[in-house]
Amino acid sequence: MFKRFAWIGAGAAALAPAGSGPALAAQPLPWQISFQPAASPVMEQIQWFHDFLFWIIVAIALFVLALMCYCAVKFNEKSNPTPSPTTHNTTLEVLWTAIPILILVAISVPSFRLLYFMDRTDKPEMTLKAVSHQWYWSYHYPDHGNLNFTSNMIQAEDLKPGQPRLLAVDNEVVLPVETNIRVLTTSEDVIHNWAVPAFGLKVETVPGRTNESWVRITKEGTYYGQCSELCGLNHGFMPIQVRAVSKQAFAQWTEEAKKKFAANLEPESVRVAQAR
Amino acid sequence: MAYGTSDAHGSHDHHPSGWKRWAYSTNHKDIGTMYLVLAAIGGLVGGLMSWLIRLELSQPGLQYITDLQFYNVLVSAHGLIMVFFFVMPALIGGFGNWIVPLMIGAPDMAFPRMNNISFWLTAGGLVLLLTAGFTAGGPGTGWTVYPPLSSNEYHPGPAVDLAILSLHVGGAGSILGAINFIVTIINMRAPGMTMHRMPLFVWATLVTAFLLVLAMPVLAGGLTMLLTDRNFGTTFFKVAGGGDPILWQHLFWFFGHPEVYIMIIPAFGIVSQIVSTFSRKPVFGYLGMAYAMAAIGVIGFVVWAHHMYSVGLDVNTRAYFVAATMVIAVPTGIKIFSWIATMWGGSIRFDTPMLWACGFIFLFVLGGVTGIQLANAGPDMAWHDTYYVVAHFHYVLSLGAVFGIFGGFYYWFGKMCGRQYSEAAGRVHFWLTFFGVNLLFFPQHFLGMAGMPRRIPDYPDAYSGWNMVSSLGAVVTIVGTLWFLWLVFRTFTAGEKAAANPWGPGATTLEWTVPSPAPFHTFEETPRIAPEPAH
Ligand SMILES: [Cu+2]
């Protein structure tokens, strides 16, 4: 039912960034009822799958509702004073077992295709490692000279105009577009979850484990997400902010960032111990 | 009267009175009543917590609950209380105890003293959980109690230990109660009532009892490991000692998924009784209905990791859990269509219990179809841990199981207390609640689609619109609940005397053959069920 209005939501989402500049800013919008606009092939496929499945489940729900309404009108006490004695109908029972099976098979084919597509990328061009802490993130770029930094939420009183409350961070993740990026996650303390809705990414960060996922960002812009596993007091206050830029701009940014975060570029042994 | 019921012995002989009647009770009806009272307390406390949460979330920013640990405790305790101390005591302990012996023509439960201890363990569990909430900051772990957040490093102090003990004690009560139901249903059916002639509520209770006996010990084992991790230096879930926090999630959800069927299958049973009674038709496809519940119970044990799609499971493992989870839609569909087929051709009276049953069917379908969406591990990455999941499981539980509870309550209230509720007041309660909970939970689908995470005390400002609507729904639900309390009070003080069978010829199960209120002892002489042609 929500998806019936999804086109409105998508329309609003498409209009909003057009007014604010060329870059896409994927963040939730007031009264939004559908997904944030997709910025990766994975999220595009999730949206496709959702649209496909949505009409199936709406049809099922409306079918049940229609049957119940029909019963309420046709078979109430007044219109049908004598109940029928029928309690069996083998054909009907076989049908309402078999047809749902067929529908489920139809759903499962694209579902499995999507699942295996999402799992990981064969040819990663670079790696981003996100490490969770109570209650902030740290990011590591192992392919870019051990560049690493921490990322904290900007408190409401320090926000600059245009920075969304509870979503903007001090040091955002910067990534290149049109690049297969391997995303590794782990945690320093409790379990958290690194999530960016516009990428269709949601990777649990588990102490003692490294989880792998991937993203290929299709549009330049700023994308927001939030920690998605209850992790204690400030669970709601450790957002994720990703700025996707051209490959050129990314190369430039890494050089600047290496200077900015030079203090973090410790010797290998220390770094490995910290990143665990 | 065809069956031996309130007979020459008189109905109030040979039992203690005053507080001893209740504290020492071995009577299935009194114990059932105590379970219902416990469920009412649990439901009101858990409901109050959810209303505090909705109050805080009604607008962006931290207004009412500025203590973030307290917010997490509310979220955790709301879940635990609603599951263990509202839905389960109401459906299994309450209606199960009251109605199952009546339906099968048994004089009482098989083990009356064990029945007593089951109840008091459950009540003790609630006391322990509430104590935990007021100890050392409370357990802010979510009802899932995931380590390391629930470990002694991140939750020092006795709060989590008390919560663990609460679930241990309550779980032991549930296991004992479940054994009691299994033994009673298998051994104490009246002559002539074969397994294939048991009312579906009895079938539902039997399936639920098996789920409890098999699932609860796994939770107890996991909880014990967590307890020793916290207090005695073991490292089952601690990485530093070679343990694995994901092991807890497997153990928890191996219990936790059957648990959702433990909450919904008794409601299936109640809805089956109500739909049949008010359509004046036997249940359509009775055997299919019974075995669909059994199938849901069996499959419910092999789908647990669909709660864990994002933890880093191997992709083939996830593919298996997708397939297994979707299979559950088949027996569920059989139930939905059989209910509708029971109504089809019937002569339906839409009294209050039937309204709740119809509400249950439609809203359970809505929660069920979003469940089909969530079963798919791929797109679930967009919904996992968002309000979409919150909306989904509240549709199946808050609008499913709870509608089942209210349906059963109105259906059997007259039988239990001897006075009939006001039909008009019951309908007002239904419509207030129906409108309220839909206003409350439907917008949460939108919030989830837009990406709002669960269990956060404050949210980005864009989510404020639907959150405000959702909180308005909570206000309507509060009004409905107050109306319900008033209705119960009025029924006790001014309700009309209930007939033995207020529902007419559609009500064919044995509980309608005994007077209302059901006398203290029923079926002291075993009723005989006449042989009947096949269903
Ligand atoms: Cu976190």
Coordinates of C-alpha atoms in Angstrom, one line a residue, chain B:
Chain B
M1 CA -27.6 -31.7 30.5
A2 CA -25.8 -34.4 28.5
Y3 CA -22.5 -34.2 30.4
G4 CA -21.7 -34.5 34.1
T5 CA -20.9 -31.0 35.1
S6 CA -22.0 -29.1 38.2
D7 CA -23.5 -32.1 39.9
A8 CA -24.6 -33.3 43.3
H9 CA -21.3 -32.5 44.9
G10 CA -22.0 -28.9 44.7
S11 CA -19.5 -26.6 43.0
H12 CA -17.8 -25.0 45.9
D13 CA -16.9 -27.9 48.2
H14 CA -13.5 -29.0 49.2
H15 CA -11.3 -26.1 48.4
P16 CA -9.6 -23.4 50.5
S17 CA -11.0 -19.9 50.5
G18 CA -9.5 -16.4 50.8
W19 CA -5.9 -15.9 49.7
K20 CA -5.1 -19.6 50.0
R21 CA -7.6 -20.4 47.3
W22 CA -5.3 -18.5 44.9
A23 CA -1.8 -18.9 46.3
Y24 CA -2.2 -22.7 46.7
S25 CA -4.5 -23.2 43.8
T26 CA -4.4 -26.4 41.9
N27 CA -7.6 -25.6 40.0
H28 CA -7.1 -25.0 36.3
K29 CA -9.8 -22.3 36.2
D30 CA -8.3 -20.3 39.1
I31 CA -4.8 -20.7 37.8
G32 CA -6.1 -19.6 34.4
T33 CA -7.6 -16.6 36.0
M34 CA -4.4 -15.8 37.8
Y35 CA -2.5 -16.1 34.5
L36 CA -5.0 -13.7 32.9
V37 CA -4.5 -11.2 35.7
L38 CA -0.8 -11.5 35.4
A39 CA -1.1 -10.9 31.6
A40 CA -3.2 -7.9 32.2
I41 CA -0.6 -6.5 34.6
G42 CA 2.2 -7.4 32.1
G43 CA 0.3 -5.9 29.2
L44 CA -0.4 -2.6 31.0
V45 CA 3.2 -2.3 32.2
G46 CA 4.6 -3.2 28.8
G47 CA 2.0 -1.0 27.1
L48 CA 2.9 1.9 29.4
M49 CA 6.6 1.5 28.3
S50 CA 5.7 1.6 24.7
W51 CA 3.6 4.7 25.2
L52 CA 6.6 6.4 26.9
I53 CA 8.7 5.4 23.9
R54 CA 6.0 6.8 21.5
L55 CA 5.9 10.0 23.6
E56 CA 9.6 10.5 23.2
L57 CA 9.5 9.7 19.5
S58 CA 6.5 12.0 18.9
Q59 CA 8.9 14.8 17.9
P60 CA 12.6 15.0 17.0
G61 CA 15.0 15.8 19.8
L62 CA 15.3 14.4 23.3
Q63 CA 12.3 15.8 25.2
Y64 CA 10.9 13.5 27.8
I65 CA 13.5 10.7 28.2
T66 CA 16.9 12.3 28.4
D67 CA 18.5 9.4 30.1
L68 CA 19.5 7.3 27.1
Q69 CA 20.2 4.1 29.2
F70 CA 16.6 4.4 30.5
Y71 CA 15.4 4.6 26.9
N72 CA 17.2 1.5 26.0
V73 CA 15.8 -0.2 29.1
L74 CA 12.3 0.8 28.1
V75 CA 12.9 -0.7 24.6
S76 CA 14.3 -3.9 26.1
A77 CA 11.7 -4.3 28.9
H78 CA 8.8 -3.5 26.6
G79 CA 9.8 -6.4 24.3
L80 CA 10.6 -8.9 27.1
I81 CA 7.4 -8.1 29.1
M82 CA 5.1 -8.2 26.1
V83 CA 6.5 -11.5 24.9
F84 CA 7.0 -13.4 28.2
F85 CA 4.6 -11.7 30.6
F86 CA 1.7 -10.6 28.4
V87 CA 1.1 -12.6 25.2
M88 CA 2.4 -16.0 26.6
P89 CA 0.5 -15.9 30.0
A90 CA -2.6 -14.7 28.3
L91 CA -2.8 -17.2 25.4
I92 CA -1.2 -20.3 26.9
G93 CA -1.4 -19.9 30.7
G94 CA -4.7 -18.1 30.7
F95 CA -6.9 -19.4 27.9
G96 CA -5.0 -22.7 27.7
N97 CA -5.6 -23.5 31.4
W98 CA -9.1 -22.3 31.4
I99 CA -10.4 -23.7 28.2
V100 CA -8.3 -26.8 27.2
P101 CA -9.6 -29.0 30.0
L102 CA -13.2 -27.8 29.4
M103 CA -12.8 -28.5 25.6
I104 CA -11.5 -32.0 26.0
G105 CA -13.9 -32.9 28.9
A106 CA -11.2 -33.3 31.5
P107 CA -11.8 -32.5 35.2
D108 CA -8.5 -30.6 35.4
M109 CA -5.0 -30.5 34.1
A110 CA -2.9 -33.7 34.5
F111 CA -0.5 -32.2 37.1
P112 CA -2.4 -29.6 39.1
R113 CA 0.4 -28.9 41.6
M114 CA 2.9 -28.4 38.7
N115 CA 0.3 -26.1 37.2
N116 CA 0.5 -24.0 40.4
I117 CA 4.3 -23.8 40.4
S118 CA 4.3 -22.9 36.6
F119 CA 2.2 -19.9 37.4
W120 CA 4.2 -18.7 40.4
L121 CA 7.5 -19.2 38.5
T122 CA 6.1 -17.0 35.7
A123 CA 4.9 -14.4 38.2
G124 CA 8.4 -14.5 39.8
G125 CA 9.9 -14.0 36.4
L126 CA 8.0 -10.7 36.0
V127 CA 9.0 -9.5 39.4
L128 CA 12.7 -10.3 38.6
L129 CA 12.4 -8.5 35.3
L130 CA 10.9 -5.4 36.9
T131 CA 13.6 -5.5 39.6
A132 CA 16.2 -5.7 36.9
G133 CA 14.8 -2.5 35.3
F134 CA 15.4 -0.6 38.5
T135 CA 18.8 -2.0 39.3
A136 CA 22.2 -0.6 38.2
G137 CA 20.8 1.4 35.3
G138 CA 18.7 -1.5 34.0
P139 CA 19.4 -3.9 31.1
G140 CA 19.6 -1.7 28.0
T141 CA 20.4 -4.6 25.7
G142 CA 17.2 -5.0 23.6
W143 CA 15.1 -8.1 24.2
T144 CA 17.7 -10.0 22.1
V145 CA 20.4 -9.5 24.8
Y146 CA 23.2 -9.7 22.2
P147 CA 26.7 -9.9 23.7
P148 CA 29.1 -8.2 23.9
L149 CA 26.6 -5.4 24.7
S150 CA 25.1 -7.7 27.4
S151 CA 28.5 -8.8 28.7
N152 CA 29.9 -7.6 32.0
E153 CA 32.2 -5.2 30.3
Y154 CA 29.4 -3.2 28.7
H155 CA 26.7 -3.9 31.3
P156 CA 28.4 -4.2 34.6
G157 CA 26.2 -4.5 37.6
P158 CA 23.4 -7.0 38.3
A159 CA 20.7 -5.7 35.9
V160 CA 21.5 -8.1 33.1
D161 CA 22.0 -11.0 35.5
L162 CA 18.6 -10.3 37.0
A163 CA 17.0 -10.2 33.5
I164 CA 18.7 -13.5 32.7
L165 CA 17.4 -15.0 35.9
S166 CA 13.9 -13.6 35.1
L167 CA 14.0 -15.4 31.8
H168 CA 15.3 -18.6 33.4
V169 CA 12.6 -18.6 36.0
G170 CA 9.8 -17.6 33.6
G171 CA 11.2 -20.1 31.0
A172 CA 11.1 -22.9 33.6
G173 CA 7.5 -22.0 34.3
S174 CA 6.7 -22.2 30.6
I175 CA 8.4 -25.6 30.2
L176 CA 6.5 -27.1 33.2
G177 CA 3.3 -25.6 31.9
A178 CA 4.0 -27.0 28.4
I179 CA 4.7 -30.5 29.8
N180 CA 1.4 -30.3 31.6
F181 CA -0.5 -29.4 28.5
I182 CA 1.1 -32.2 26.4
V183 CA 0.3 -34.8 29.1
T184 CA -3.2 -33.5 29.6
I185 CA -4.1 -33.3 25.9
I186 CA -2.7 -36.7 25.1
N187 CA -4.1 -38.6 28.1
M188 CA -7.2 -36.9 29.4
R189 CA -9.4 -36.4 26.4
A190 CA -13.0 -37.6 27.0
P191 CA -13.7 -41.0 25.5
G192 CA -14.6 -40.6 21.8
M193 CA -12.6 -37.4 21.4
T194 CA -9.8 -38.7 19.1
M195 CA -6.9 -36.6 18.2
H196 CA -8.6 -35.8 14.9
R197 CA -11.7 -34.6 16.7
M198 CA -10.1 -32.2 19.1
P199 CA -11.1 -28.6 18.8
L200 CA -8.5 -26.6 16.9
F201 CA -7.7 -24.5 20.0
V202 CA -6.6 -27.7 21.7
W203 CA -4.5 -28.6 18.6
A204 CA -3.0 -25.1 18.8
T205 CA -2.1 -25.5 22.4
L206 CA -0.6 -28.9 21.8
V207 CA 1.6 -27.7 19.0
T208 CA 2.6 -24.6 21.1
A209 CA 3.5 -26.8 24.1
F210 CA 5.8 -28.9 21.9
L211 CA 7.5 -25.8 20.6
L212 CA 7.9 -24.6 24.2
V213 CA 9.4 -27.8 25.4
L214 CA 11.9 -27.9 22.5
A215 CA 12.8 -24.2 22.2
M216 CA 12.9 -23.0 25.8
P217 CA 15.7 -25.2 27.0
V218 CA 17.9 -23.8 24.2
L219 CA 17.3 -20.3 25.5
A220 CA 18.0 -21.5 29.0
G221 CA 21.3 -23.0 27.8
G222 CA 22.3 -19.8 26.0
L223 CA 21.3 -17.7 29.0
T224 CA 23.4 -19.9 31.3
M225 CA 26.4 -19.5 29.1
L226 CA 25.9 -15.7 29.1
L227 CA 25.5 -15.8 32.9
T228 CA 28.8 -17.7 33.3
D229 CA 30.5 -15.4 30.8
R230 CA 29.4 -12.5 32.9
N231 CA 30.2 -13.9 36.3
F232 CA 32.5 -16.9 36.2
G233 CA 35.1 -16.1 33.6
T234 CA 33.9 -18.4 30.8
T235 CA 34.3 -17.0 27.2
F236 CA 31.5 -18.7 25.2
F237 CA 30.6 -15.4 23.6
K238 CA 33.9 -13.5 24.2
V239 CA 36.3 -13.1 21.4
A240 CA 39.3 -12.6 23.7
G241 CA 38.8 -16.1 25.0
G242 CA 38.1 -17.8 21.7
G243 CA 34.4 -17.4 21.9
D244 CA 32.0 -15.9 19.4
P245 CA 29.2 -13.4 19.9
I246 CA 27.4 -14.8 16.9
L247 CA 27.0 -18.1 18.7
W248 CA 24.6 -16.3 21.0
Q249 CA 22.6 -15.1 18.1
H250 CA 22.2 -18.6 16.8
L251 CA 21.2 -19.9 20.2
F252 CA 18.9 -17.0 20.8
W253 CA 17.1 -17.2 17.5
F254 CA 16.9 -21.0 17.5
F255 CA 14.6 -20.2 20.5
G256 CA 13.4 -16.8 19.2
H257 CA 11.9 -17.9 16.0
P258 CA 9.8 -20.8 17.4
E259 CA 8.9 -18.2 20.1
V260 CA 7.0 -16.1 17.5
Y261 CA 5.0 -19.2 16.6
I262 CA 4.5 -19.9 20.3
M263 CA 2.8 -16.5 20.4
I264 CA 0.8 -16.8 17.3
I265 CA -0.3 -20.4 17.1
P266 CA -2.6 -20.2 20.1
A267 CA -4.2 -17.1 18.5
F268 CA -4.7 -19.3 15.3
G269 CA -6.6 -21.7 17.5
I270 CA -8.8 -19.1 19.1
V271 CA -9.6 -17.5 15.7
S272 CA -10.5 -20.9 14.3
Q273 CA -13.0 -21.5 17.2
I274 CA -14.5 -18.0 16.8
V275 CA -14.8 -18.1 13.0
S276 CA -16.5 -21.5 13.2
T277 CA -18.9 -20.4 16.0
F278 CA -20.0 -17.2 14.4
S279 CA -20.3 -18.6 10.9
R280 CA -22.4 -21.4 12.3
K281 CA -20.2 -23.9 10.3
P282 CA -17.6 -26.4 11.3
V283 CA -14.1 -25.4 10.4
F284 CA -13.4 -25.8 6.8
G285 CA -10.6 -28.3 6.1
Y286 CA -10.2 -29.3 9.7
L287 CA -7.3 -31.7 9.2
G288 CA -5.5 -29.3 6.9
M289 CA -5.8 -26.7 9.6
A290 CA -4.5 -28.9 12.3
Y291 CA -1.5 -30.2 10.3
A292 CA -0.8 -26.7 9.0
M293 CA -0.1 -25.6 12.6
A294 CA 2.0 -28.7 13.1
A295 CA 3.9 -27.9 9.9
I296 CA 4.4 -24.3 10.9
G297 CA 5.8 -25.5 14.2
V298 CA 8.3 -27.9 12.6
I299 CA 9.5 -25.5 9.9
G300 CA 9.7 -22.8 12.6
F301 CA 12.7 -24.6 14.0
V302 CA 14.8 -24.5 10.8
V303 CA 14.5 -20.8 9.8
W304 CA 16.1 -19.0 12.7
A305 CA 19.0 -17.3 10.9
H306 CA 16.7 -15.1 8.8
H307 CA 17.0 -12.8 11.8
M308 CA 20.8 -12.7 11.1
Y309 CA 21.1 -11.9 7.4
S310 CA 23.5 -9.1 7.9
V311 CA 25.8 -10.7 10.5
G312 CA 28.2 -12.1 7.9
L313 CA 26.7 -15.6 7.2
D314 CA 28.0 -17.4 4.2
V315 CA 25.9 -16.7 1.1
N316 CA 24.8 -20.3 0.7
T317 CA 23.7 -20.4 4.3
R318 CA 21.6 -17.3 3.7
A319 CA 20.2 -18.8 0.5
Y320 CA 19.0 -21.9 2.5
F321 CA 17.4 -19.7 5.1
V322 CA 15.6 -17.7 2.4
A323 CA 14.1 -20.9 0.9
A324 CA 13.2 -22.4 4.3
T325 CA 11.5 -19.2 5.5
M326 CA 9.4 -18.8 2.4
V327 CA 8.1 -22.3 2.8
I328 CA 6.3 -21.2 5.9
A329 CA 4.0 -19.1 3.7
V330 CA 2.4 -22.3 2.4
P331 CA 0.8 -23.6 5.6
T332 CA 0.1 -20.1 6.7
G333 CA -1.8 -19.6 3.4
I334 CA -3.7 -22.8 4.0
K335 CA -4.9 -21.4 7.4
I336 CA -5.9 -18.0 6.0
F337 CA -7.9 -19.5 3.1
S338 CA -9.5 -22.1 5.3
W339 CA -10.8 -19.4 7.7
I340 CA -12.3 -17.6 4.7
A341 CA -13.7 -20.9 3.4
T342 CA -15.2 -21.4 6.8
M343 CA -17.0 -18.1 6.6
W344 CA -18.0 -18.8 2.9
G345 CA -21.5 -20.1 2.9
G346 CA -21.9 -19.4 6.6
S347 CA -24.5 -17.5 8.4
I348 CA -22.2 -15.0 10.0
R349 CA -22.9 -12.9 13.1
F350 CA -20.5 -10.1 13.6
D351 CA -20.4 -10.0 17.4
T352 CA -17.3 -8.6 19.1
P353 CA -15.2 -11.8 19.1
M354 CA -15.9 -12.2 15.4
L355 CA -14.8 -8.6 14.7
W356 CA -11.5 -9.3 16.5
A357 CA -11.1 -12.6 14.5
C358 CA -11.7 -10.9 11.2
G359 CA -9.4 -8.1 12.2
F360 CA -6.8 -10.7 13.1
I361 CA -7.1 -12.5 9.7
F362 CA -6.7 -9.3 7.6
L363 CA -4.0 -7.7 9.7
F364 CA -2.1 -11.0 10.0
V365 CA -2.1 -11.2 6.2
L366 CA -0.6 -7.7 6.1
G367 CA 2.1 -8.7 8.6
G368 CA 2.5 -12.0 6.7
V369 CA 3.1 -10.5 3.3
T370 CA 5.7 -8.1 4.6
G371 CA 7.3 -11.2 6.2
I372 CA 7.6 -12.7 2.7
Q373 CA 9.5 -9.5 1.7
L374 CA 11.8 -9.7 4.7
A375 CA 12.4 -13.4 4.1
N376 CA 14.5 -12.4 1.0
A377 CA 18.1 -11.9 2.3
G378 CA 19.0 -9.6 -0.6
P379 CA 16.4 -6.8 -0.2
D380 CA 16.4 -7.4 3.6
M381 CA 19.6 -5.4 3.6
A382 CA 17.4 -2.4 3.0
W383 CA 14.9 -3.3 5.8
H384 CA 17.0 -5.1 8.4
D385 CA 17.0 -3.3 11.7
T386 CA 14.7 -0.5 10.4
Y387 CA 11.2 0.4 11.4
Y388 CA 10.0 -1.8 8.5
V389 CA 10.9 -4.8 10.7
V390 CA 9.2 -3.1 13.7
A391 CA 6.1 -2.6 11.6
H392 CA 6.2 -6.2 10.3
F393 CA 6.4 -7.9 13.7
H394 CA 4.0 -5.6 15.4
Y395 CA 1.5 -6.4 12.6
V396 CA 1.9 -10.1 13.3
L397 CA 2.1 -9.8 17.1
S398 CA 0.6 -6.6 18.3
L399 CA -2.2 -6.8 15.7
G400 CA -2.1 -10.6 15.4
A401 CA -1.5 -12.2 18.7
V402 CA -3.1 -9.4 20.6
F403 CA -6.2 -9.4 18.5
G404 CA -6.3 -13.1 19.1
I405 CA -6.2 -12.4 22.9
F406 CA -9.0 -9.9 22.7
G407 CA -11.1 -12.2 20.5
G408 CA -10.6 -15.0 23.0
F409 CA -11.3 -12.7 25.9
Y410 CA -14.7 -11.6 24.5
Y411 CA -15.5 -15.1 23.4
W412 CA -14.9 -16.7 26.8
F413 CA -15.3 -13.8 29.2
G414 CA -19.0 -14.7 30.0
K415 CA -18.0 -18.3 30.5
M416 CA -15.2 -17.3 32.9
C417 CA -16.9 -14.6 35.0
G418 CA -20.6 -15.4 34.5
R419 CA -21.5 -12.0 33.2
Q420 CA -21.8 -11.0 29.6
Y421 CA -20.0 -7.8 28.4
S422 CA -22.0 -5.1 26.7
E423 CA -21.9 -5.9 22.9
A424 CA -22.0 -2.2 22.0
A425 CA -19.1 -1.4 24.3
G426 CA -17.1 -4.3 22.9
R427 CA -17.5 -3.1 19.4
V428 CA -16.4 0.4 20.4
H429 CA -13.3 -1.2 21.9
F430 CA -12.6 -3.1 18.7
W431 CA -12.9 -0.1 16.4
L432 CA -10.9 2.2 18.6
T433 CA -8.1 -0.4 18.8
F434 CA -8.3 -1.3 15.1
F435 CA -8.0 2.3 14.1
G436 CA -5.4 3.1 16.7
V437 CA -3.0 0.3 16.0
N438 CA -3.1 0.8 12.3
L439 CA -2.5 4.5 12.7
L440 CA 0.3 3.5 15.0
F441 CA 2.1 0.8 13.0
F442 CA 1.2 1.4 9.3
P443 CA 3.3 4.6 9.0
Q444 CA 6.3 2.7 10.5
H445 CA 6.5 0.9 7.1
F446 CA 7.2 4.3 5.5
L447 CA 9.8 5.1 8.2
G448 CA 11.5 1.8 7.5
M449 CA 11.5 2.2 3.8
A450 CA 13.1 5.6 4.2
G451 CA 15.8 4.0 6.4
M452 CA 15.0 4.9 10.0
P453 CA 16.8 2.5 12.3
R454 CA 15.1 0.7 15.2
R455 CA 15.8 1.4 18.9
I456 CA 17.0 5.0 18.5
P457 CA 15.8 7.6 21.0
D458 CA 16.0 10.5 18.5
Y459 CA 15.9 10.6 14.7
P460 CA 16.9 12.8 11.8
D461 CA 14.3 15.5 11.4
A462 CA 13.0 14.2 8.2
Y463 CA 11.4 11.3 10.0
S464 CA 9.3 13.5 12.3
G465 CA 6.1 13.5 10.2
W466 CA 5.3 9.8 10.3
N467 CA 6.6 9.5 13.8
M468 CA 4.1 12.1 14.9
V469 CA 1.3 10.2 13.1
S470 CA 2.5 7.0 14.7
S471 CA 2.4 8.5 18.2
L472 CA -1.1 9.8 17.5
G473 CA -2.1 6.2 16.8
A474 CA -0.6 5.3 20.2
V475 CA -2.9 7.9 21.8
V476 CA -6.0 6.4 20.2
T477 CA -4.8 3.0 21.4
I478 CA -4.5 4.3 24.9
V479 CA -8.1 5.6 24.7
G480 CA -9.1 2.1 23.5
T481 CA -7.3 0.4 26.4
L482 CA -8.9 2.7 29.0
W483 CA -12.3 2.0 27.4
F484 CA -11.5 -1.7 27.7
L485 CA -10.7 -1.4 31.4
W486 CA -13.9 0.4 32.0
L487 CA -15.8 -2.3 30.0
V488 CA -14.3 -5.0 32.2
F489 CA -15.2 -3.1 35.3
R490 CA -18.8 -2.6 34.1
T491 CA -19.1 -6.2 33.2
F492 CA -18.2 -7.3 36.7
T493 CA -20.4 -4.8 38.4
A494 CA -23.4 -4.5 36.0
G495 CA -23.1 -7.1 33.4
E496 CA -26.0 -9.3 32.5
K497 CA -26.0 -12.9 33.6
A498 CA -24.2 -14.9 30.9
A499 CA -26.0 -17.9 29.4
A500 CA -24.3 -21.3 29.3
N501 CA -24.0 -20.8 25.6
P502 CA -24.5 -17.1 24.5
W503 CA -23.4 -17.8 20.9
G504 CA -26.1 -20.1 19.6
P505 CA -25.9 -23.3 17.6
G506 CA -22.5 -22.4 16.1
A507 CA -20.8 -23.0 19.5
T508 CA -20.3 -26.7 19.5
T509 CA -17.3 -27.3 21.8
L510 CA -17.7 -28.7 25.3
E511 CA -17.1 -25.5 27.3
W512 CA -20.6 -24.3 26.2
T513 CA -22.3 -27.3 27.8
V514 CA -21.3 -26.2 31.3
P515 CA -23.0 -23.3 33.1
S516 CA -21.6 -19.8 33.1
P517 CA -19.5 -19.1 35.1
A518 CA -18.0 -22.5 34.8
P519 CA -18.3 -24.2 38.2
F520 CA -15.2 -24.8 40.3
H521 CA -15.3 -28.4 39.3
T522 CA -16.4 -29.6 35.9
F523 CA -16.6 -33.0 34.2
E524 CA -16.4 -34.9 37.5
E525 CA -18.1 -37.5 35.5
T526 CA -16.3 -38.0 32.2
P527 CA -18.5 -36.9 29.3
R528 CA -18.8 -39.2 26.3
I529 CA -18.4 -37.8 22.9
A530 CA -20.9 -39.4 20.5
P531 CA -19.4 -41.0 17.5
E532 CA -19.7 -38.6 14.6
P533 CA -19.5 -39.0 10.9
A534 CA -16.3 -37.7 9.4
H535 CA -15.9 -34.0 9.3

